[in-house]
Short mmCIF file of N, CA and C in Angstrom, two decimals:
data_model
loop_
_atom_site.label_atom_id
_atom_site.label_comp_id
_atom_site.label_asym_id
_atom_site.label_seq_id
_atom_site.Cartn_x
_atom_site.Cartn_y
_atom_site.Cartn_z
N MET O 1 20.24 12.20 -2.54
CA MET O 1 20.72 13.24 -3.24
C MET O 1 19.88 14.53 -3.12
N SER O 2 20.64 15.33 -2.57
CA SER O 2 19.25 16.81 -2.28
C SER O 2 19.63 17.69 -3.25
N LEU O 3 18.22 18.53 -3.39
CA LEU O 3 18.34 19.83 -4.29
C LEU O 3 19.21 20.77 -3.67
N SER O 4 19.97 21.60 -4.67
CA SER O 4 20.65 22.83 -4.09
C SER O 4 19.75 23.85 -3.73
N ARG O 5 20.29 25.00 -3.41
CA ARG O 5 19.17 26.12 -2.93
C ARG O 5 18.71 26.64 -4.21
N ARG O 6 19.44 27.07 -5.05
CA ARG O 6 18.80 27.52 -6.37
C ARG O 6 17.47 26.37 -7.20
N GLU O 7 17.81 25.29 -6.98
CA GLU O 7 16.65 23.96 -7.75
C GLU O 7 15.66 24.18 -6.62
N ARG O 8 15.80 24.07 -5.26
CA ARG O 8 14.50 24.44 -4.54
C ARG O 8 13.93 25.53 -4.85
N GLY O 9 14.17 27.03 -4.95
CA GLY O 9 13.77 28.03 -5.19
C GLY O 9 12.79 27.79 -6.42
N GLN O 10 13.91 27.17 -7.41
CA GLN O 10 13.01 27.02 -8.57
C GLN O 10 11.67 26.43 -8.75
N LEU O 11 11.80 25.11 -8.22
CA LEU O 11 10.44 23.91 -7.69
C LEU O 11 9.81 25.02 -7.02
N ASN O 12 9.92 26.02 -6.15
CA ASN O 12 8.73 26.38 -5.22
C ASN O 12 8.27 27.78 -6.33
N GLU O 13 8.73 27.93 -6.84
CA GLU O 13 8.19 29.08 -8.04
C GLU O 13 7.33 28.45 -8.82
N ILE O 14 7.65 27.43 -9.05
CA ILE O 14 6.67 26.57 -10.09
C ILE O 14 5.77 26.00 -9.67
N GLY O 15 5.85 25.52 -8.55
CA GLY O 15 4.66 25.46 -7.15
C GLY O 15 3.78 26.59 -7.43
N ARG O 16 4.13 27.65 -7.02
CA ARG O 16 3.55 29.10 -6.99
C ARG O 16 2.69 29.28 -8.46
N GLN O 17 3.55 29.44 -9.43
CA GLN O 17 2.77 29.18 -10.83
C GLN O 17 1.78 28.59 -10.84
N LEU O 18 1.75 27.47 -10.57
CA LEU O 18 0.97 26.07 -10.42
C LEU O 18 -0.72 27.08 -9.81
N LEU O 19 -0.13 27.23 -8.83
CA LEU O 19 -1.52 27.29 -7.77
C LEU O 19 -2.14 28.52 -8.40
N GLU O 20 -1.42 29.70 -8.65
CA GLU O 20 -2.05 30.58 -9.36
C GLU O 20 -2.69 30.60 -10.56
N ASP O 21 -1.98 29.59 -11.54
CA ASP O 21 -2.80 29.33 -12.92
C ASP O 21 -3.79 28.33 -12.56
N ASP O 22 -3.85 27.30 -11.50
CA ASP O 22 -4.61 26.27 -11.91
C ASP O 22 -5.17 25.69 -10.41
N PRO O 23 -5.85 26.51 -9.34
CA PRO O 23 -5.62 26.13 -8.17
C PRO O 23 -6.50 24.71 -7.78
N GLN O 24 -7.29 24.35 -8.53
CA GLN O 24 -8.02 23.26 -8.45
C GLN O 24 -6.81 21.78 -8.48
N LEU O 25 -6.48 22.13 -9.80
CA LEU O 25 -5.32 21.03 -10.42
C LEU O 25 -4.42 21.19 -8.74
N ALA O 26 -3.54 22.25 -8.46
CA ALA O 26 -2.77 22.33 -7.63
C ALA O 26 -3.43 21.19 -6.25
N ALA O 27 -4.90 21.46 -5.72
CA ALA O 27 -5.25 21.07 -4.63
C ALA O 27 -5.62 19.85 -4.91
N ARG O 28 -5.74 19.35 -6.17
CA ARG O 28 -5.87 17.73 -6.28
C ARG O 28 -4.59 17.07 -6.41
N LEU O 29 -3.42 17.60 -6.58
CA LEU O 29 -1.80 17.32 -6.52
C LEU O 29 -1.40 17.01 -5.39
N GLY O 30 -2.08 18.07 -4.50
CA GLY O 30 -1.52 18.03 -3.01
C GLY O 30 -2.03 17.21 -2.30
N GLN O 31 -3.10 16.34 -2.58
CA GLN O 31 -3.52 15.44 -2.17
C GLN O 31 -2.96 13.93 -2.13
N PRO O 32 -2.64 13.26 -1.16
CA PRO O 32 -2.09 11.62 -1.05
C PRO O 32 -2.94 11.20 -2.61
N PRO O 33 -2.05 9.88 -3.01
CA PRO O 33 -3.24 9.09 -3.88
C PRO O 33 -4.04 8.44 -3.26
N ARG O 34 -5.07 8.39 -3.83
CA ARG O 34 -6.24 7.61 -3.56
C ARG O 34 -5.93 5.98 -3.55
N PRO O 35 -5.89 5.12 -2.77
CA PRO O 35 -5.71 3.69 -2.74
C PRO O 35 -6.56 3.16 -3.07
N ALA O 36 -6.54 1.73 -3.70
CA ALA O 36 -7.48 1.07 -4.80
C ALA O 36 -8.72 0.65 -3.64
N SER O 37 -10.13 0.45 -3.73
CA SER O 37 -10.83 -0.17 -2.68
C SER O 37 -10.75 -1.55 -2.19
N ASN O 38 -10.72 -1.46 -0.85
CA ASN O 38 -10.84 -2.80 -0.61
C ASN O 38 -11.69 -3.73 -0.86
N GLY O 39 -12.96 -3.39 -1.19
CA GLY O 39 -13.84 -3.95 -1.23
C GLY O 39 -13.60 -5.05 -2.82
N TRP O 40 -12.91 -4.06 -3.84
CA TRP O 40 -12.62 -4.55 -5.05
C TRP O 40 -11.69 -5.67 -5.05
N ILE O 41 -10.66 -5.40 -4.23
CA ILE O 41 -9.40 -5.90 -3.80
C ILE O 41 -9.59 -7.58 -3.26
N LEU O 42 -10.52 -7.31 -2.39
CA LEU O 42 -11.02 -8.48 -1.47
C LEU O 42 -12.02 -9.78 -2.62
N ALA O 43 -12.60 -9.04 -3.32
CA ALA O 43 -13.36 -9.43 -4.60
C ALA O 43 -12.54 -10.46 -5.37
N GLY O 44 -11.87 -9.59 -5.80
CA GLY O 44 -10.75 -10.16 -6.72
C GLY O 44 -9.70 -11.21 -6.23
N ALA O 45 -9.67 -11.34 -5.09
CA ALA O 45 -9.01 -12.23 -4.03
C ALA O 45 -9.70 -13.43 -4.15
N VAL O 46 -10.99 -13.00 -3.76
CA VAL O 46 -12.01 -14.08 -3.34
C VAL O 46 -11.92 -15.17 -4.79
N LEU O 47 -12.42 -14.28 -6.00
CA LEU O 47 -12.47 -15.02 -7.19
C LEU O 47 -11.05 -15.74 -7.59
N LEU O 48 -10.17 -15.28 -7.27
CA LEU O 48 -8.58 -15.89 -7.65
C LEU O 48 -8.92 -17.31 -6.88
N THR O 49 -8.60 -17.01 -5.39
CA THR O 49 -9.03 -18.27 -4.57
C THR O 49 -9.93 -19.55 -5.33
N SER O 50 -11.52 -18.85 -5.66
CA SER O 50 -12.40 -19.98 -6.10
C SER O 50 -11.66 -20.59 -7.56
N THR O 51 -11.03 -19.79 -8.48
CA THR O 51 -10.37 -19.91 -9.92
C THR O 51 -9.52 -20.87 -9.24
N GLY O 52 -8.83 -20.78 -8.56
CA GLY O 52 -7.69 -21.59 -8.02
C GLY O 52 -7.62 -23.08 -7.34
N PHE O 53 -8.96 -23.11 -6.73
CA PHE O 53 -9.78 -24.37 -6.59
C PHE O 53 -10.30 -25.07 -7.29
N VAL O 54 -10.88 -24.62 -8.11
CA VAL O 54 -11.69 -25.35 -9.50
C VAL O 54 -10.29 -25.76 -10.48
N ILE O 55 -9.14 -25.10 -10.75
CA ILE O 55 -8.14 -25.72 -11.35
C ILE O 55 -7.47 -26.77 -11.02
N LEU O 56 -7.53 -26.84 -9.26
CA LEU O 56 -6.77 -27.75 -8.36
C LEU O 56 -7.68 -28.97 -8.49
N MET O 57 -9.12 -28.98 -8.59
CA MET O 57 -9.71 -30.01 -8.53
C MET O 57 -9.96 -30.72 -9.87
N ILE O 58 -9.62 -29.77 -10.81
CA ILE O 58 -9.85 -30.58 -12.24
C ILE O 58 -8.30 -31.27 -12.51
N GLY O 59 -7.29 -30.70 -12.20
CA GLY O 59 -5.88 -31.06 -12.24
C GLY O 59 -5.89 -32.70 -11.41
N ALA O 60 -6.87 -32.38 -9.82
CA ALA O 60 -6.59 -34.02 -9.63
C ALA O 60 -7.48 -35.18 -10.37
N ALA O 61 -8.83 -34.47 -10.74
CA ALA O 61 -9.45 -35.36 -11.60
C ALA O 61 -8.59 -35.63 -12.98
N LEU O 62 -7.93 -35.13 -13.93
CA LEU O 62 -7.08 -35.59 -15.07
C LEU O 62 -5.93 -36.14 -14.51
N MET O 63 -5.63 -36.01 -13.13
CA MET O 63 -4.18 -36.51 -12.70
C MET O 63 -3.22 -35.71 -13.40
N SER O 64 -3.08 -34.68 -13.57
CA SER O 64 -2.03 -33.56 -14.00
C SER O 64 -1.38 -33.17 -12.68
N THR O 65 -0.63 -33.34 -12.81
CA THR O 65 0.41 -32.77 -11.57
C THR O 65 0.72 -31.35 -11.82
N ALA O 66 0.57 -30.65 -13.28
CA ALA O 66 0.95 -29.55 -13.56
C ALA O 66 0.07 -28.51 -13.48
N LEU O 67 -1.42 -29.39 -13.79
CA LEU O 67 -2.27 -28.22 -13.57
C LEU O 67 -2.86 -28.25 -12.24
N GLY O 68 -2.70 -29.04 -11.46
CA GLY O 68 -2.83 -29.06 -9.83
C GLY O 68 -1.59 -28.24 -9.05
N ALA O 69 -0.90 -28.14 -9.66
CA ALA O 69 0.16 -27.26 -9.22
C ALA O 69 -0.21 -25.75 -9.47
N ALA O 70 -0.81 -25.46 -10.88
CA ALA O 70 -0.71 -24.06 -10.89
C ALA O 70 -2.26 -23.62 -10.12
N GLY O 71 -2.93 -24.96 -10.11
CA GLY O 71 -4.69 -24.11 -9.14
C GLY O 71 -3.67 -23.78 -8.01
N PHE O 72 -2.81 -24.81 -7.24
CA PHE O 72 -2.48 -24.28 -6.04
C PHE O 72 -2.32 -23.38 -5.43
N ILE O 73 -1.47 -23.05 -6.52
CA ILE O 73 -0.53 -21.91 -6.61
C ILE O 73 -1.54 -20.86 -6.47
N ALA O 74 -2.16 -20.38 -7.58
CA ALA O 74 -3.45 -19.39 -7.63
C ALA O 74 -3.96 -19.29 -6.38
N MET O 75 -4.50 -20.58 -6.00
CA MET O 75 -5.42 -20.84 -4.72
C MET O 75 -4.26 -19.98 -3.70
N ALA O 76 -3.68 -20.36 -3.45
CA ALA O 76 -2.56 -19.89 -2.44
C ALA O 76 -2.46 -18.27 -2.14
N ALA O 77 -2.30 -18.09 -3.64
CA ALA O 77 -2.12 -16.19 -3.69
C ALA O 77 -3.15 -16.24 -3.45
N GLY O 78 -4.49 -16.03 -4.12
CA GLY O 78 -5.84 -15.16 -3.66
C GLY O 78 -6.19 -15.63 -2.01
N GLY O 79 -5.79 -16.72 -1.44
CA GLY O 79 -5.91 -16.82 0.13
C GLY O 79 -5.01 -15.59 0.49
N SER O 80 -3.79 -15.36 0.19
CA SER O 80 -3.20 -14.35 0.88
C SER O 80 -3.39 -13.32 0.78
N ILE O 81 -3.74 -12.76 -0.32
CA ILE O 81 -4.14 -11.70 -0.69
C ILE O 81 -5.69 -11.32 -0.04
N ALA O 82 -6.42 -12.20 0.17
CA ALA O 82 -7.85 -11.97 0.79
C ALA O 82 -7.51 -11.76 2.06
N SER O 83 -6.51 -12.72 2.96
CA SER O 83 -6.05 -12.28 4.11
C SER O 83 -5.55 -11.02 4.70
N ARG O 84 -4.77 -10.61 3.73
CA ARG O 84 -4.51 -9.22 4.29
C ARG O 84 -5.42 -8.30 4.22
N ARG O 85 -6.35 -8.40 3.67
CA ARG O 85 -7.62 -6.93 3.71
C ARG O 85 -8.58 -7.29 4.17
N ILE O 86 -8.37 -8.38 4.86
CA ILE O 86 -9.63 -8.58 6.42
C ILE O 86 -9.12 -8.63 7.25
N GLY O 87 -10.18 -7.88 8.53
CA GLY O 87 -9.53 -7.61 9.67
C GLY O 87 -8.98 -6.18 10.03
N SER O 88 -8.85 -5.58 10.93
CA SER O 88 -8.68 -4.40 11.32
C SER O 88 -7.30 -3.83 11.38
N PRO O 89 -7.54 -2.68 10.59
CA PRO O 89 -5.89 -2.06 9.71
C PRO O 89 -5.04 -1.94 11.30
N ARG O 90 -5.83 -2.01 12.64
CA ARG O 90 -5.02 -1.63 13.65
C ARG O 90 -4.00 -3.06 13.41
N LEU O 91 -4.35 -4.46 13.41
CA LEU O 91 -3.89 -5.36 13.60
C LEU O 91 -3.03 -5.55 12.59
N ARG O 92 -2.63 -5.30 11.52
CA ARG O 92 -1.79 -5.51 10.41
C ARG O 92 -0.92 -4.74 10.71
N TRP O 93 0.55 -5.20 10.24
CA TRP O 93 2.07 -4.56 10.19
C TRP O 93 2.23 -3.41 9.99
N VAL O 94 2.20 -2.50 10.96
CA VAL O 94 2.37 -1.20 10.35
C VAL O 94 3.41 -0.45 11.24
N LYS O 95 4.61 0.33 10.90
CA LYS O 95 5.64 0.68 11.71
C LYS O 95 4.80 1.79 12.49
N ARG O 96 5.35 1.72 13.33
CA ARG O 96 4.90 3.24 14.29
C ARG O 96 6.08 3.65 14.71
N PRO O 97 6.07 5.23 15.17
CA PRO O 97 7.03 5.89 15.68
C PRO O 97 6.90 5.70 16.85
N PRO O 98 8.05 5.27 17.68
CA PRO O 98 8.43 5.24 19.26
C PRO O 98 7.86 6.07 19.95
N ASN O 99 6.97 5.69 21.20
CA ASN O 99 6.49 6.42 21.85
C ASN O 99 7.13 6.96 23.20
N PRO O 100 7.46 8.67 23.06
CA PRO O 100 8.58 8.95 24.10
C PRO O 100 7.94 8.71 25.64
N GLU O 101 6.77 8.86 25.69
CA GLU O 101 6.40 8.38 27.00
C GLU O 101 6.63 7.03 27.77
N VAL O 102 6.80 6.05 26.83
CA VAL O 102 7.27 5.00 27.48
C VAL O 102 8.82 4.86 27.96
N ARG O 103 8.87 4.18 29.03
CA ARG O 103 9.86 4.18 29.74
C ARG O 103 10.46 2.67 29.32
N HIS O 104 11.42 2.36 29.12
CA HIS O 104 12.51 1.48 28.95
C HIS O 104 13.15 0.98 30.44
N ASN O 105 13.56 -0.34 30.72
CA ASN O 105 14.34 -0.86 32.05
C ASN O 105 15.76 -0.97 31.40
N THR O 106 16.29 0.19 30.91
CA THR O 106 17.97 -0.10 30.54
C THR O 106 18.20 1.22 31.56
N SER O 107 19.72 0.83 32.08
CA SER O 107 20.09 2.26 33.15
C SER O 107 21.05 3.03 31.93
N VAL O 108 21.15 4.31 32.32
CA VAL O 108 21.84 5.23 31.68
C VAL O 108 23.13 5.61 32.41
N GLU O 109 24.29 5.29 31.78
CA GLU O 109 25.33 5.59 32.51
C GLU O 109 25.91 6.66 31.81
#
């Protein structure tokens, strides 16, 4: 649902007033939000994986299926999160716009 012309005008006026009243706040709001640090996320994922492994081993020692399953799930979740944070960002699945210079082998009729 798009905004009407009047609503867009009101929104632009609010933006101009904010810029005049508090330019520092307007500059901060104009920037994209800062993502969480990869280091902290990776550290948490490694901790989750390690904790899951310990719980899995305790479950095996106590012959508790539920405790072993919970440890395995925690370990798998931590490993999944950690594997997404390791490696080059170029190798991660990213949607990129199509390159107009690339020609495809299709005939145009």
